[in-house]
Amino acid sequence: MNLNIEQAEALIASKQFQQLKYFQEKTNVFTIVGQTHTEHWHSSFMSWLLDPNSSLCLGHYPLVRLLSLYMIKSESQELSLKAVFDMNLDAMHFETEKTFFTNDKKKRSIDVYGESEELVLVIENKVKARENMNGTDIGQTKDYRDYVEGHRKNGQKVVCLFITPDPKQKPYDKNYIQITYQELYDYVIAKCIEHPQLNKDGRYLLEQYANNLREPVHGSPMALVNTSLCNEIYDRYGETLDEIFDDVEKSTNYLEDSSITCVLYAHYQNIFDEIFLSLDEKKFGRTPKSNIQRRIISFTDLFNAGKIQDGTEFVLEYDGVCHYAVAEYDHQDNECYMLLLDEKHQPYFNSKGEKIGYYKTSSQAGIDAINVYRKKNNIVAKLETLNGPAYWKTKEGVTIKALIDSM
């Protein structure tokens, strides 16, 4: 396909494209006051969000959402859903920059600190900088946890979180659970915005904050908040977007390239980048000129969340043909995979008799299953893209997309 001016015009003049452009260009109050990405400001906002007595009027709902995310990502069995529901979370008190001194007289400040008689929540918030070692090899996070462990009351459970835009940035203390700002938006903020009890002022502030998360840090947004709109754009103009992505990726200097695709990308780069970054379940998940990727919900995430089990069966129907797979949990590496099955519901094996066809996500699994079938049946056309989560279903007819959306 060679893009022509009519196809380009149809995309950029569409209601959906212009709506995304409007969202990007709309000024938010945090940009106006110059508080887009300071750690102290994000920590203050987070403390307000989680406080059961804040003006949001959502009670402990945001806190329960965050603790649920912690349980999904943590291998520890110390905190259970029943334990959370049995707690008096309305009694949690939050503060920012809780200051204390270590045994060797170092001054430390915990970004967000929440406490009740039953729970202590420690949040280390890293927006731009990395964890400060202060001349030691243990870092801030261990100092914080040591302080909390030394002062915890009988019966208090301790939850330590390390929140960052960068999924590759890890805390030095392995007892912390890393949460990205994308996950914070998807699991907590977006769910609060959808809550019917949210008041008008609270909705305005959360939407403004979400818009602020689009602002880039080190060239990448802290979180993508228009994924539904971006998916709708791709559903309507997928071939055009494929052509733009491929041409820009191949171009040695897209800023000087006179092709329609490169000219379009150069002029609307921020908009196209948000679309491409938002499409991890379909094809891209990165921009044409970088390898920055969104976190993809894997089968391990679904397994840890209790959405699937070891042995959960899946079926995909495409062009009137059914393809099969099963969830298989590897107890040795604590990962769950999608294992492709043949038409007789049996695994594929290599020449050594080893099972093959393991996948962490469903889109590539679907593409390979369909292309194996096509090759066996002498069908020349190869499938290049597939929205796997929308096609794969459990025996009960629930799509993987629905499982992901329910997390």
mmCIF file of C-alpha atoms in Angstrom, residues 49 65-66 68-70 72-74 161-167 169-170 177-191 213 222-225 294-298 301 407:
data_model
loop_
_atom_site.group_PDB
_atom_site.id
_atom_site.type_symbol
_atom_site.label_atom_id
_atom_site.label_comp_id
_atom_site.label_asym_id
_atom_site.label_seq_id
_atom_site.Cartn_x
_atom_site.Cartn_y
_atom_site.Cartn_z
ATOM 1 C CA LEU A 49 -5.856 10.384 46.492
ATOM 2 C CA ARG A 65 -7.561 -0.502 44.487
ATOM 3 C CA LEU A 66 -3.869 0.160 45.231
ATOM 4 C CA SER A 68 -5.323 -5.003 45.210
ATOM 5 C CA LEU A 69 -2.649 -4.067 42.668
ATOM 6 C CA TYR A 70 0.013 -4.763 45.295
ATOM 7 C CA ILE A 72 -1.541 -8.938 42.144
ATOM 8 C CA LYS A 73 2.151 -8.090 41.744
ATOM 9 C CA SER A 74 3.452 -9.483 45.039
ATOM 10 C CA LEU A 161 5.745 0.323 47.147
ATOM 11 C CA PHE A 162 8.214 1.795 44.656
ATOM 12 C CA ILE A 163 6.335 3.916 42.098
ATOM 13 C CA THR A 164 8.074 5.065 38.913
ATOM 14 C CA PRO A 165 7.290 5.888 35.259
ATOM 15 C CA ASP A 166 10.117 3.586 34.121
ATOM 16 C CA PRO A 167 9.302 -0.149 34.298
ATOM 17 C CA GLN A 169 13.824 1.106 37.304
ATOM 18 C CA LYS A 170 13.896 -1.197 40.310
ATOM 19 C CA ILE A 177 6.868 -3.960 44.934
ATOM 20 C CA GLN A 178 7.456 -1.806 41.871
ATOM 21 C CA ILE A 179 4.395 -0.127 40.365
ATOM 22 C CA THR A 180 4.546 2.005 37.240
ATOM 23 C CA TYR A 181 2.550 5.184 36.804
ATOM 24 C CA GLN A 182 0.776 3.426 33.946
ATOM 25 C CA GLU A 183 -0.406 0.772 36.385
ATOM 26 C CA LEU A 184 -1.328 3.445 38.929
ATOM 27 C CA TYR A 185 -3.493 5.117 36.302
ATOM 28 C CA ASP A 186 -5.033 1.894 34.924
ATOM 29 C CA TYR A 187 -5.793 0.233 38.263
ATOM 30 C CA VAL A 188 -6.503 3.190 40.550
ATOM 31 C CA ILE A 189 -7.041 6.590 38.921
ATOM 32 C CA ALA A 190 -9.091 5.446 35.917
ATOM 33 C CA LYS A 191 -11.291 3.313 38.179
ATOM 34 C CA LEU A 213 0.528 12.158 33.220
ATOM 35 C CA MET A 222 4.427 8.868 32.507
ATOM 36 C CA ALA A 223 1.200 7.105 31.559
ATOM 37 C CA LEU A 224 -1.032 6.745 28.527
ATOM 38 C CA VAL A 225 -4.564 7.813 29.333
ATOM 39 C CA ARG A 294 4.172 0.149 27.509
ATOM 40 C CA ARG A 295 3.763 -2.612 30.013
ATOM 41 C CA ILE A 296 1.753 -5.469 28.503
ATOM 42 C CA ILE A 297 -0.576 -7.496 30.707
ATOM 43 C CA SER A 298 0.954 -10.972 30.587
ATOM 44 C CA ASP A 301 -0.371 -11.052 35.597
ATOM 45 C CA MET A 407 -8.263 -6.238 36.626
#
